mmCIF file of C-alpha atoms and ligand atoms in Angstrom:
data_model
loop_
_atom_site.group_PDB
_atom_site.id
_atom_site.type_symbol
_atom_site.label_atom_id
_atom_site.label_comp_id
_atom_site.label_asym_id
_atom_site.label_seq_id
_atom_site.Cartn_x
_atom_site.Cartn_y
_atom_site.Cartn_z
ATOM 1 C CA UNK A 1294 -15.081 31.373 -46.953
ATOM 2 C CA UNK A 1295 -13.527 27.935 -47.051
ATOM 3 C CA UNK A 1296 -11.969 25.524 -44.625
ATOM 4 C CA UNK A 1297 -8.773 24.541 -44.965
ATOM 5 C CA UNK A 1298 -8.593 20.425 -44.574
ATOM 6 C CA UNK A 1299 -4.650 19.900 -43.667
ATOM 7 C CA UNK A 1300 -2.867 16.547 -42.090
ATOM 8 C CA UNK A 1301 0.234 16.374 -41.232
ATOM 9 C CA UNK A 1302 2.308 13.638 -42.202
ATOM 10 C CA UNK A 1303 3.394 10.844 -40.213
ATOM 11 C CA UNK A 1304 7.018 12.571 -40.497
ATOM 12 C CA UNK A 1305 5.622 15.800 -39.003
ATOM 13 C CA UNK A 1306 4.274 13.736 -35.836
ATOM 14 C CA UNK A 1307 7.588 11.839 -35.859
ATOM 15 C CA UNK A 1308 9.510 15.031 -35.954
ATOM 16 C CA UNK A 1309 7.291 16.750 -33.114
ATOM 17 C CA UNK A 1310 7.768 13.448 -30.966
ATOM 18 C CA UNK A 1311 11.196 13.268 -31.864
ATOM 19 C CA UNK A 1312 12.031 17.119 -30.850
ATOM 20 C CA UNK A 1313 9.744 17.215 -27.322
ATOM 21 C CA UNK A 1314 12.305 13.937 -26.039
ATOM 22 C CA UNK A 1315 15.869 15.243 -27.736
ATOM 23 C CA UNK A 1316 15.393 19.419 -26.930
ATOM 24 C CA UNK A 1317 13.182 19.398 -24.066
ATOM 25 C CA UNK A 1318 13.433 16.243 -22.421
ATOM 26 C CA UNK A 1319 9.643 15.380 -22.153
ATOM 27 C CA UNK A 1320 10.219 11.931 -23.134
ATOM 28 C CA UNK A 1321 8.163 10.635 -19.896
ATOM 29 C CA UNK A 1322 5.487 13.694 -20.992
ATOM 30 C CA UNK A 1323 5.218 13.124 -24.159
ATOM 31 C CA UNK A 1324 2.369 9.968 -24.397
ATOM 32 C CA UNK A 1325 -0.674 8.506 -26.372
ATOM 33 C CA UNK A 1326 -4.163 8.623 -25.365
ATOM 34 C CA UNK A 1327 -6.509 5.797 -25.650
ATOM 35 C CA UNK A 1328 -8.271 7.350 -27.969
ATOM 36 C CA UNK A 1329 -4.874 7.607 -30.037
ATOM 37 C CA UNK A 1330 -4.478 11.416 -29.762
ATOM 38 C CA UNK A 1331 -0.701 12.640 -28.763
ATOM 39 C CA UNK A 1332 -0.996 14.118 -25.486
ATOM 40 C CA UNK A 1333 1.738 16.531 -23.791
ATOM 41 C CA UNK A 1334 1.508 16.141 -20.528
ATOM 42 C CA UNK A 1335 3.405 19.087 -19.056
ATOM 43 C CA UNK A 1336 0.543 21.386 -20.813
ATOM 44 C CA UNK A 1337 -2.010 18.957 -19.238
ATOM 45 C CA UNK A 1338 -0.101 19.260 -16.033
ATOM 46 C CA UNK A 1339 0.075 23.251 -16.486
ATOM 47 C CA UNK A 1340 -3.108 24.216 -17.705
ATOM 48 C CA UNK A 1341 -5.134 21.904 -15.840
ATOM 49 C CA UNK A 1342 -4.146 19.178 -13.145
ATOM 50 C CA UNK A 1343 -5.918 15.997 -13.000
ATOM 51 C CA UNK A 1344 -9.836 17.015 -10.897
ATOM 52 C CA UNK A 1345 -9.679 15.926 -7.568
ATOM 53 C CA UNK A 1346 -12.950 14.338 -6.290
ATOM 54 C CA UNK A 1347 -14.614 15.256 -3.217
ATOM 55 C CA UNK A 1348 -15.674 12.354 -1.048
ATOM 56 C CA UNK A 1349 -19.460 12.601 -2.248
ATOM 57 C CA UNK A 1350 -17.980 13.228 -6.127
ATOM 58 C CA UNK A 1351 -16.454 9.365 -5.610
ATOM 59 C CA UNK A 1352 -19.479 7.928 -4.109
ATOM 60 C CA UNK A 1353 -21.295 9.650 -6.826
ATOM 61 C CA UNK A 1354 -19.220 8.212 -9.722
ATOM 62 C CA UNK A 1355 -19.744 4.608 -7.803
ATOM 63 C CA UNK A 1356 -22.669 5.250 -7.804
ATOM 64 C CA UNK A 1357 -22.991 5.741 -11.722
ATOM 65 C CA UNK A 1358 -21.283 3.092 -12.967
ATOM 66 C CA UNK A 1359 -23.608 0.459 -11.032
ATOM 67 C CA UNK A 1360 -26.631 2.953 -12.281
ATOM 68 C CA UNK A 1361 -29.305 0.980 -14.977
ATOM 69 C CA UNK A 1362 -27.835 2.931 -17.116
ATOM 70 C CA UNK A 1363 -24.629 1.995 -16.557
ATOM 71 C CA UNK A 1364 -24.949 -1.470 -15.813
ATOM 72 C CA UNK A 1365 -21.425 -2.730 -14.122
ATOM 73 C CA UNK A 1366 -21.727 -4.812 -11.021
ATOM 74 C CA UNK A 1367 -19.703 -3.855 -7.832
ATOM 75 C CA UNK A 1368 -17.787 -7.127 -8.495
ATOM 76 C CA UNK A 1369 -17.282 -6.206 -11.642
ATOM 77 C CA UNK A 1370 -15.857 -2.961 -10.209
ATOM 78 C CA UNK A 1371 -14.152 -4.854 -7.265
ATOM 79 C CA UNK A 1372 -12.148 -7.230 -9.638
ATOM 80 C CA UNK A 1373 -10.591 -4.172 -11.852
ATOM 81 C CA UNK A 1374 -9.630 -2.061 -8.659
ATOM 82 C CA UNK A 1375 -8.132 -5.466 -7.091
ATOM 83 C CA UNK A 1376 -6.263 -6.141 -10.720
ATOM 84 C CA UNK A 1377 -5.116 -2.488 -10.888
ATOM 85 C CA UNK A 1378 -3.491 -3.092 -7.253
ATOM 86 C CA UNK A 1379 -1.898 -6.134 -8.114
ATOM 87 C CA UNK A 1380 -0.323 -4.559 -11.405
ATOM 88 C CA UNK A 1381 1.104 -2.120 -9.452
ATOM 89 C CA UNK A 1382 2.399 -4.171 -6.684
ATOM 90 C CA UNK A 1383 4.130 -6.385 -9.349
ATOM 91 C CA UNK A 1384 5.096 -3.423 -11.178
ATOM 92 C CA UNK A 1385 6.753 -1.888 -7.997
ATOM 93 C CA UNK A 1386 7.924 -5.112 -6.964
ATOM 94 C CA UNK A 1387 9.008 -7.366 -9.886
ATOM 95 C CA UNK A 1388 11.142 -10.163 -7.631
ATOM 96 C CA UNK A 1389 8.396 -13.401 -7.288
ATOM 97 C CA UNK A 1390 9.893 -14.545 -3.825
ATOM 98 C CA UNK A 1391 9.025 -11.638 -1.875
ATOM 99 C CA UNK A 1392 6.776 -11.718 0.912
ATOM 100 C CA UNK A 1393 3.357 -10.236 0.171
ATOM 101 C CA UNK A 1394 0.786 -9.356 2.945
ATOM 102 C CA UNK A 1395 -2.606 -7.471 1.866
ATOM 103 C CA UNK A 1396 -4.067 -6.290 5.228
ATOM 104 C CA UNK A 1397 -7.581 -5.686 4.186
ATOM 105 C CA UNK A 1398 -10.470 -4.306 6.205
ATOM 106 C CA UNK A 1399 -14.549 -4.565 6.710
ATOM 107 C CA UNK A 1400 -15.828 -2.681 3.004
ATOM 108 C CA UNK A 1401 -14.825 -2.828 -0.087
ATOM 109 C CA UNK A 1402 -11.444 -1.715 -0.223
ATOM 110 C CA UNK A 1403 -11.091 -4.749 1.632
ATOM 111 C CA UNK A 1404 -12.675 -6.418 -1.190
ATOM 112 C CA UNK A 1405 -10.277 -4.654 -3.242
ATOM 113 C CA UNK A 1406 -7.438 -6.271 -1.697
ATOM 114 C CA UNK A 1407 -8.884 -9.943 -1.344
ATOM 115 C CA UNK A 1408 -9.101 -9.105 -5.211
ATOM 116 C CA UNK A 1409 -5.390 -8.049 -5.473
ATOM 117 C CA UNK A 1410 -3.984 -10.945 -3.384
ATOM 118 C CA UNK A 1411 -5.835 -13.214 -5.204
ATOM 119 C CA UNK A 1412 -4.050 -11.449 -8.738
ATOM 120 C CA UNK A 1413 -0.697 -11.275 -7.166
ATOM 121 C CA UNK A 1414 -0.352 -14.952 -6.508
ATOM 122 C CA UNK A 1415 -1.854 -15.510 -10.225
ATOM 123 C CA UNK A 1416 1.286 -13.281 -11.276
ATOM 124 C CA UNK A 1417 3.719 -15.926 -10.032
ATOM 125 C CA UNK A 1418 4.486 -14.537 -6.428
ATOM 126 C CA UNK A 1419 5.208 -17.346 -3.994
ATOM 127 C CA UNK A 1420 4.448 -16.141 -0.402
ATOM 128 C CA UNK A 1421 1.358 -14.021 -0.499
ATOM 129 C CA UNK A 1422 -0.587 -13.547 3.099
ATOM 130 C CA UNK A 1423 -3.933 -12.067 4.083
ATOM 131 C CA UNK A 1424 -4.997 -10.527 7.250
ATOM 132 C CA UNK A 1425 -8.698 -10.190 7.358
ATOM 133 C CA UNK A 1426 -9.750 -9.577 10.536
ATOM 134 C CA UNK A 1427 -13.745 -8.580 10.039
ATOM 135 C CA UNK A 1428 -14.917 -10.534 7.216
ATOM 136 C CA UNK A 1429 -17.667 -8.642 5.169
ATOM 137 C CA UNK A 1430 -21.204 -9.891 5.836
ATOM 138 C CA UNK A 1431 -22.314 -10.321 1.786
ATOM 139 C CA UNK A 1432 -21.446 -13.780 0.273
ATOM 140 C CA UNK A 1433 -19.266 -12.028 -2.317
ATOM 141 C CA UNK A 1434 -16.806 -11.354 0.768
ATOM 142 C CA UNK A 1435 -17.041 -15.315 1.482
ATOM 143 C CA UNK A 1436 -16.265 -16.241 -2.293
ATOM 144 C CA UNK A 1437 -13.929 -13.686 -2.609
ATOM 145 C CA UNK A 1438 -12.106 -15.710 0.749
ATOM 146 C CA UNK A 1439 -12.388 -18.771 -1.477
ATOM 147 C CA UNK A 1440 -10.733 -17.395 -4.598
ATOM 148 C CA UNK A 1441 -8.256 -16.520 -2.874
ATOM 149 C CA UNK A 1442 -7.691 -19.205 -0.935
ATOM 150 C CA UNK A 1443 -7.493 -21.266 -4.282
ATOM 151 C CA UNK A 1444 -4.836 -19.649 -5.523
ATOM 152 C CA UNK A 1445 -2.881 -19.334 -2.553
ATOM 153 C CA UNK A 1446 -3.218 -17.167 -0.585
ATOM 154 C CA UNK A 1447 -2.770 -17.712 2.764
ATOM 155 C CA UNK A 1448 -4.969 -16.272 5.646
ATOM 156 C CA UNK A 1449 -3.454 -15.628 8.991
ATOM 157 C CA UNK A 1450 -4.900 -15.963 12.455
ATOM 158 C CA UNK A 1451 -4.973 -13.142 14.817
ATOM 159 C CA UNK A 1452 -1.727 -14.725 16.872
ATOM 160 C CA UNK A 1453 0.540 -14.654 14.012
ATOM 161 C CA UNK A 1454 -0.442 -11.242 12.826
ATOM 162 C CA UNK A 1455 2.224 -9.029 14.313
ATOM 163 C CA UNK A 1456 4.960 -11.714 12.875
ATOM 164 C CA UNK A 1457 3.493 -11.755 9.824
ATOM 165 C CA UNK A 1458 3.271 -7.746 9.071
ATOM 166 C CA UNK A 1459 6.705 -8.067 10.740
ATOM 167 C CA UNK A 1460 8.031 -10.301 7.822
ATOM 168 C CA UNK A 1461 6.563 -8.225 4.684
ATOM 169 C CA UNK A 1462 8.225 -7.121 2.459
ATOM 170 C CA UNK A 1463 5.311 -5.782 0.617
ATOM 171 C CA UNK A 1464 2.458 -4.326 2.522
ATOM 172 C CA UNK A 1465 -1.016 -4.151 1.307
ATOM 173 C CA UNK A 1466 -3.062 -0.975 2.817
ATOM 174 C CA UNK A 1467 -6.570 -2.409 1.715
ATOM 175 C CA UNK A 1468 -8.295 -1.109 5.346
ATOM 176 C CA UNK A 1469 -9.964 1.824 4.565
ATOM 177 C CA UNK A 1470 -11.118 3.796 1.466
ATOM 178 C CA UNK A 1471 -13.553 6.536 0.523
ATOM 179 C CA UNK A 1472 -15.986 6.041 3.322
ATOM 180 C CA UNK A 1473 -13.681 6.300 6.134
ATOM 181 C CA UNK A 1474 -14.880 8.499 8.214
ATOM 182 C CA UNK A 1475 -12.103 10.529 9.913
ATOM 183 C CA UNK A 1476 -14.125 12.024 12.557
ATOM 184 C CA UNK A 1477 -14.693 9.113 14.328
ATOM 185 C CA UNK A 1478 -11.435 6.759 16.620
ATOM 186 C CA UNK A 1479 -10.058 4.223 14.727
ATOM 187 C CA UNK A 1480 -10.838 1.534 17.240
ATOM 188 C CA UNK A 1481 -8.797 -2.102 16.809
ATOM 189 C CA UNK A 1482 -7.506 -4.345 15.314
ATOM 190 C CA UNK A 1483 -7.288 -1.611 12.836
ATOM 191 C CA UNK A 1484 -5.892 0.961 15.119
ATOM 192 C CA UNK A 1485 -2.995 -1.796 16.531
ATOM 193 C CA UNK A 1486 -2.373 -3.215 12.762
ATOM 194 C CA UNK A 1487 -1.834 0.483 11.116
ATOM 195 C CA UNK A 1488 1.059 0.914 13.972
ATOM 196 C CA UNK A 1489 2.299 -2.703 13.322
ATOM 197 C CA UNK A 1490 2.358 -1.923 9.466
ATOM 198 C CA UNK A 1491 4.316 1.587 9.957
ATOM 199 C CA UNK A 1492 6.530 0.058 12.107
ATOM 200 C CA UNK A 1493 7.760 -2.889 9.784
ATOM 201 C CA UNK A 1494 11.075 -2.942 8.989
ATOM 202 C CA UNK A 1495 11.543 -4.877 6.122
ATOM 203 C CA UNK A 1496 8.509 -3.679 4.067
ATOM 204 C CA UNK A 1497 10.573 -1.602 1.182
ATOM 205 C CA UNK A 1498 6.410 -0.899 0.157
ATOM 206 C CA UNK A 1499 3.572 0.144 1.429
ATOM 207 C CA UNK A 1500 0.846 0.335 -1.247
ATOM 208 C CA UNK A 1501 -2.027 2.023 -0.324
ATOM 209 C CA UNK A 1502 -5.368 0.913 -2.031
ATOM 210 C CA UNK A 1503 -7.435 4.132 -3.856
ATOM 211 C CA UNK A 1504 -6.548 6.018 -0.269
ATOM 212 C CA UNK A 1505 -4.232 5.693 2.807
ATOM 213 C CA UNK A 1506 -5.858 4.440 5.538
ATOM 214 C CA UNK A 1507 -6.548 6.529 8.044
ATOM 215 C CA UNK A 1508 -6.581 9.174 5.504
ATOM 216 C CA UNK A 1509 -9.640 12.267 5.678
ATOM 217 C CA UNK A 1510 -10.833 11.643 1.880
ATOM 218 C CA UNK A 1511 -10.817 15.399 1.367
ATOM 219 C CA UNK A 1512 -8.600 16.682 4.194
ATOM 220 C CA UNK A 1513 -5.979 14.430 3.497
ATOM 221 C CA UNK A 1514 -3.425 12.995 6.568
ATOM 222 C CA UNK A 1515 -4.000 13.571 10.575
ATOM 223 C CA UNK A 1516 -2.423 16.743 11.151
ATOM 224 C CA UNK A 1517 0.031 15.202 13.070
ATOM 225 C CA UNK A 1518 1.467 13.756 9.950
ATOM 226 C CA UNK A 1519 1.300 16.865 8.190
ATOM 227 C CA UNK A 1520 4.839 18.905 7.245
ATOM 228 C CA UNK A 1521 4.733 21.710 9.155
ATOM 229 C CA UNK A 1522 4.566 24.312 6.507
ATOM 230 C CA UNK A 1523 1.392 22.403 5.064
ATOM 231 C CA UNK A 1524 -0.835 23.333 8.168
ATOM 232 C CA UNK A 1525 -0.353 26.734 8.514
ATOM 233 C CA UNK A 1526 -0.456 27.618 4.413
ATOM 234 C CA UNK A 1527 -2.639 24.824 2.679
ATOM 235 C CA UNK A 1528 -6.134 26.360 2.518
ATOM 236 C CA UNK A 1529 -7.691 23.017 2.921
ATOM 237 C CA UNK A 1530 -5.610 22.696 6.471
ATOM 238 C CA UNK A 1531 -8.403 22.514 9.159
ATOM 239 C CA UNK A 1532 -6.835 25.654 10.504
ATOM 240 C CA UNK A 1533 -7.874 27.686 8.328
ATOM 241 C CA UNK A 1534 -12.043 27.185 8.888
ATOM 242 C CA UNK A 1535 -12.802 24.064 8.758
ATOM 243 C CA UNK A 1536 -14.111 22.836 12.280
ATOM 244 C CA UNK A 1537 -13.658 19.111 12.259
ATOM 245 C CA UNK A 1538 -11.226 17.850 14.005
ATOM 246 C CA UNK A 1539 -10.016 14.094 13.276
ATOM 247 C CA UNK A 1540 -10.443 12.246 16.148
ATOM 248 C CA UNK A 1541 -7.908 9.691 15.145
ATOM 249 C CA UNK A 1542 -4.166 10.434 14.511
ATOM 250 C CA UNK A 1543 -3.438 7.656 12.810
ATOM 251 C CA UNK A 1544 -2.459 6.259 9.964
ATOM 252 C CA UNK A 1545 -1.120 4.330 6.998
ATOM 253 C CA UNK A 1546 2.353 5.571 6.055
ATOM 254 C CA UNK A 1547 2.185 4.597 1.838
ATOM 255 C CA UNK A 1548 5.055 5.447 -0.715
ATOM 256 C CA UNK A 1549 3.131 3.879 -3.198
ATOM 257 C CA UNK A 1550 -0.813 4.614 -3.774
ATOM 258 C CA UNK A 1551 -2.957 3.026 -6.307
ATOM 259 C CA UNK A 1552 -6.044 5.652 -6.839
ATOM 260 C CA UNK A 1553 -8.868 3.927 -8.403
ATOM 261 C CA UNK A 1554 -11.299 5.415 -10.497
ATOM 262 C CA UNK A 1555 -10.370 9.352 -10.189
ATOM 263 C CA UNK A 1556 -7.785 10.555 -7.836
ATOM 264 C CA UNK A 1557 -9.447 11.989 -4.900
ATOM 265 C CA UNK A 1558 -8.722 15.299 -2.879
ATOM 266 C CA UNK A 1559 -6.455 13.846 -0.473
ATOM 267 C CA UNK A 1560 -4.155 12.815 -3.717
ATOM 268 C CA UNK A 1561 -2.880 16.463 -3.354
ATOM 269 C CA UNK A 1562 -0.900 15.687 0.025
ATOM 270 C CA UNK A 1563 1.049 12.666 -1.503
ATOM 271 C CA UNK A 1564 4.857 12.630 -1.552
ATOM 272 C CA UNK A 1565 5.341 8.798 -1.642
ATOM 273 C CA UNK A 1566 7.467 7.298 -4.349
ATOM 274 C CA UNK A 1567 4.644 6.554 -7.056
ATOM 275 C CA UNK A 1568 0.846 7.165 -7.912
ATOM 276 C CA UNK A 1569 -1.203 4.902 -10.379
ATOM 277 C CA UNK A 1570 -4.561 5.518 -11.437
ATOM 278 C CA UNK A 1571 -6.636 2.285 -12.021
ATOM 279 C CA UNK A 1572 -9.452 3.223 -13.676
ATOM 280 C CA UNK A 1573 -9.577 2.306 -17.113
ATOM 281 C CA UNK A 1574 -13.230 0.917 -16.784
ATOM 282 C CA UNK A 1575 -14.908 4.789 -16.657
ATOM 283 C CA UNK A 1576 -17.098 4.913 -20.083
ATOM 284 C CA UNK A 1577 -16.604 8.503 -21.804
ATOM 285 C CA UNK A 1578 -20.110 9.782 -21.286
ATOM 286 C CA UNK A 1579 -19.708 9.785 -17.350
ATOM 287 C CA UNK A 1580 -16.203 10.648 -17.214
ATOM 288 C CA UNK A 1581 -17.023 13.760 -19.601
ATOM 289 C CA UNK A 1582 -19.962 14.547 -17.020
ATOM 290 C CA UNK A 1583 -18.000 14.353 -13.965
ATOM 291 C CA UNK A 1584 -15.214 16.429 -15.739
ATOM 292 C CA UNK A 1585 -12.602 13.282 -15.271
ATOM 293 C CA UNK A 1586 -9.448 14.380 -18.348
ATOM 294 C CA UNK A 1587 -8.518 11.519 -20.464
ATOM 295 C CA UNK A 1588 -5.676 9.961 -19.303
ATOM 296 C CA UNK A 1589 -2.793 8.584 -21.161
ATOM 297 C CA UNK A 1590 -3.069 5.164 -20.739
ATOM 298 C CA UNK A 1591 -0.726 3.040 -22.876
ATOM 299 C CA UNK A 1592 -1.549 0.465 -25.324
ATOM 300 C CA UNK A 1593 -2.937 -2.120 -23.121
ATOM 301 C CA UNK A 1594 -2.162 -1.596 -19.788
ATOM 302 C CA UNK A 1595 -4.413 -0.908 -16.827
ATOM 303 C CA UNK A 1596 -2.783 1.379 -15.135
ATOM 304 C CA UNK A 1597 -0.879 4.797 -15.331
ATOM 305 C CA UNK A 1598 1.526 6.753 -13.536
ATOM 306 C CA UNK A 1599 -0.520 10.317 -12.332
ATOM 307 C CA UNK A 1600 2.401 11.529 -9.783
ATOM 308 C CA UNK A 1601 2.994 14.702 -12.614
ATOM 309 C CA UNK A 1602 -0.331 15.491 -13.171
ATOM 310 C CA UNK A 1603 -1.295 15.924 -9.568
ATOM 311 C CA UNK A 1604 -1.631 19.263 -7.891
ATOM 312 C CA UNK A 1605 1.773 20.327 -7.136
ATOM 313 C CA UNK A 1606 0.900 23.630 -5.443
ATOM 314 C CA UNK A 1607 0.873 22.175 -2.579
ATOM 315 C CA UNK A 1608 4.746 22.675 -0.541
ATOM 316 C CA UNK A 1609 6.470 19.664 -0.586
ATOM 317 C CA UNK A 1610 4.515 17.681 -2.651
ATOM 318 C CA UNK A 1611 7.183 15.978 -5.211
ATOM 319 C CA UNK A 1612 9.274 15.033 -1.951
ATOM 320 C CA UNK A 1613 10.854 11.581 -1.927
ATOM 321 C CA UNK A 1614 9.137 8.439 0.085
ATOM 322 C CA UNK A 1615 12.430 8.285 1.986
ATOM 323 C CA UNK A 1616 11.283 11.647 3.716
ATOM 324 C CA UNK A 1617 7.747 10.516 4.737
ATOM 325 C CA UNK A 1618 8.570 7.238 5.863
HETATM 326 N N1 LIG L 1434 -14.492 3.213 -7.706
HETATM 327 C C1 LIG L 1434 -13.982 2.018 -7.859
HETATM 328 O O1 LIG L 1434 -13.303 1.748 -8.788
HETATM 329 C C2 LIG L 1434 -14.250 1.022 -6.849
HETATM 330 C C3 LIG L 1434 -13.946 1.222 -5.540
HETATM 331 N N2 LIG L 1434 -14.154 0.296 -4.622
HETATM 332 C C4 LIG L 1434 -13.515 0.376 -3.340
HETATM 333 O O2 LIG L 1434 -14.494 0.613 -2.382
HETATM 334 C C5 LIG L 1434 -13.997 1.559 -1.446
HETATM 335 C C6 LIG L 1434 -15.121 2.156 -0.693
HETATM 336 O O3 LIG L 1434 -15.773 1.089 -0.089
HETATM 337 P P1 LIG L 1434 -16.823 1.229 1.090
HETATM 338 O O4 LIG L 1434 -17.325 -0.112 1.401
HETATM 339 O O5 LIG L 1434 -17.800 2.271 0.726
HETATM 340 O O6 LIG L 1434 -15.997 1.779 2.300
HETATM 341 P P2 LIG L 1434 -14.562 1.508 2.936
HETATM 342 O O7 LIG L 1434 -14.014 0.215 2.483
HETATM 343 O O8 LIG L 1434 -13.762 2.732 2.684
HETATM 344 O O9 LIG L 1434 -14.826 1.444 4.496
HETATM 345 C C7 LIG L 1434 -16.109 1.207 5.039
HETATM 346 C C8 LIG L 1434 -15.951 0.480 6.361
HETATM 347 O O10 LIG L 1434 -15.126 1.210 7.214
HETATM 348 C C9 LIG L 1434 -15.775 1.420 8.473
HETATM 349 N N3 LIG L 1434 -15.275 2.688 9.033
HETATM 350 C C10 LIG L 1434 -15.473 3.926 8.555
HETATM 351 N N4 LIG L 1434 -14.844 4.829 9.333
HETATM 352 C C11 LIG L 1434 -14.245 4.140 10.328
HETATM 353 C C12 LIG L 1434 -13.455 4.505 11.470
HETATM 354 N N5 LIG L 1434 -13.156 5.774 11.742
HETATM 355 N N6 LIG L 1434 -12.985 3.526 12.275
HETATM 356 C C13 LIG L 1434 -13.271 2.223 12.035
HETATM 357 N N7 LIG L 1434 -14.046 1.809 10.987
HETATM 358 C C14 LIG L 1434 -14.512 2.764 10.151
HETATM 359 C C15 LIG L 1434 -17.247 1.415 8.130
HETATM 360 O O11 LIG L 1434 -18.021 1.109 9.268
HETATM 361 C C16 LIG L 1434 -17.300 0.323 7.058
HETATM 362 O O12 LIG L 1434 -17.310 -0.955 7.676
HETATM 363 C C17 LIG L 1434 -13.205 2.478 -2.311
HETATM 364 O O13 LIG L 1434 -12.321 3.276 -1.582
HETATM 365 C C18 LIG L 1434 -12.515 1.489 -3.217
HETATM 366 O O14 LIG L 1434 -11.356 0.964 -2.617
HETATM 367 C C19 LIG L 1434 -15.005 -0.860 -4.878
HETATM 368 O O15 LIG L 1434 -14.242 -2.016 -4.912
HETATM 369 C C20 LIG L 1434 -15.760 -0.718 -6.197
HETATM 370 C C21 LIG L 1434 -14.860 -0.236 -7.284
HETATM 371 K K1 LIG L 1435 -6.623 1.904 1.877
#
């Protein structure tokens, strides 16, 4: 018996890279890990889409990465998901005079976006608003108002909301996260300012922070957003079993969505224009025991394009923004 020790050469890896763009066009597929391993991610895409996480799977990773073990802080946590989201709106958006507006809610995906308005006027953007309309009790929510409000961004009163959503160019979803519960009425000022944000005519995006408001975590949109073909073949569609009916219709109408951490179910319903993972924080052990695939994170960016690697077996999935909004 013996093993046979064989490395390519560089040329070989060249070649291979070389090959995949020219013959088969998987320039975009083609990518390096972050542990530096060449990853194709068609076969990635075809053998195994990215895991979706179930609603208690996300609380569950949370949960883990502020364990003793562990260690991180939710601040800590709060600060990368709000960085992530301010990449991404800068990436999506590149022009520094555009009107910015993170509408950001009671928990911590209204941290998350006192965290990304806070980035996005660090990043050189001029005009960058907050509507914050039940301030979390914890003094992190107060200093996070403070930081903020240092760098510029400014806070707006009730009275001035509508004009201000109104105005946007870039909207902010930062209301509601994984612990929404969808069950329950959306009651205001979140149920008026999710119809003032879909009806704003000038915002060219709607980013929505690790979930579209309004969103069922697992169960994805209201059914009343739904394409019509979804309901009556998607196994997930509450048609088919499931009892719960969402008591609120409503919702945040995204074409861009910043996931944070690990996609979760409700990922599989997206047809906006682009879908970033921020979660380059997740140490191996935990994301090997949760089953979370390495992603292909580039040299040293934050965040990474997962639109191809989501679930596409869903009808309608790869659709253009244009059609859902
Ligand atoms: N994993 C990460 O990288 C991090 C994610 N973070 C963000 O935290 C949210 C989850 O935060 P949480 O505080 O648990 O909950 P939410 O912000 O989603 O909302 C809780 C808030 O909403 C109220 N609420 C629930 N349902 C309804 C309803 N139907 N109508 C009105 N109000 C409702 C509830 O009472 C609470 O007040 C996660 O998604 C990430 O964005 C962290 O930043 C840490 C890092
Ligand atoms: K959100």
């Amino acid at each position: 018996m013996f093993i046979l020790h064989w490395r390519p050469p560089l040329t070989t890896c060249l070649t291979f890279r070389q090959l995949a763009i020219s013959r088969f066009n998987l320039g975009r597929r083609i990518t390096r890990s972050n542990t530096g391993r060449w990853l194709c991610m068609s076969s990635i895409a075809n053998q195994s889409t990215l895991r979706l996480l179930s609603q208690a799977e996300a609380q569950r990773v949370d949960e883990a990465l502020m364990s003793e073990t562990i260690g991180y802080s939710l601040e800590q946590l709060m600060e990368l998901a709000g960085l992530a989201v301010a990449l991404a709106a800068a990436r999506e958006n590149p022009k520094r005079s555009q009107r910015i507006v993170a509408v950001c809610g009671p928990g911590n995906n209204g941290g998350d976006g006192l965290v990304a308005a806070r980035h996005i006027c660090i990043l050189g953007y001029e005009h960058v608003f907050a509507i914050y309309p039940k301030p979390g009790s914890h003094p992190h929510f107060q200093r996070l108002v403070k930081q903020a409000m240092s760098h510029g961004v400014r806070f707006v009163d009730a009275a001035a909301y509508e004009q201000t959503i109104c105005e946007a160019d870039v909207l902010i979803d930062a209301l509601f996260g994984f612990s929404f519960r969808a069950d329950r009425p959306m009651r205001d000022p979140f149920a008026t300012l999710i119809r003032l944000m879909n009806a704003s005519p000038r915002a060219t995006t709607v980013l929505a922070v690790d979930i579209p408001s309004g969103w069922d975590v697992e169960r994805g949109p209201p059914e009343a957003m739904r394409p019509a073909e979804r309901t009556a073949s998607d196994p997930r569609s509450s048609t088919s079993g499931d009892q719960r009916a969402p008591a609120s219709s409503l919702a945040v109408m995204a074409n861009v969505w910043v996931s944070l951490t690990a996609p979760k179910r409700c990922a599989a319903f997206w047809q906006g224009r682009a879908h970033y993972l921020g979660g380059r924080f997740v140490p191996p052990a935990l994301a090997k025991s949760m089953q979370l695939e390495p992603l292909p994170y580039t040299d040293s960016e934050l965040i990474v394009r997962i639109d191809h690697l989501l679930p596409t077996s869903i009808p309608g999935h790869q659709q253009e923004a244009s059609e859902s909004r």
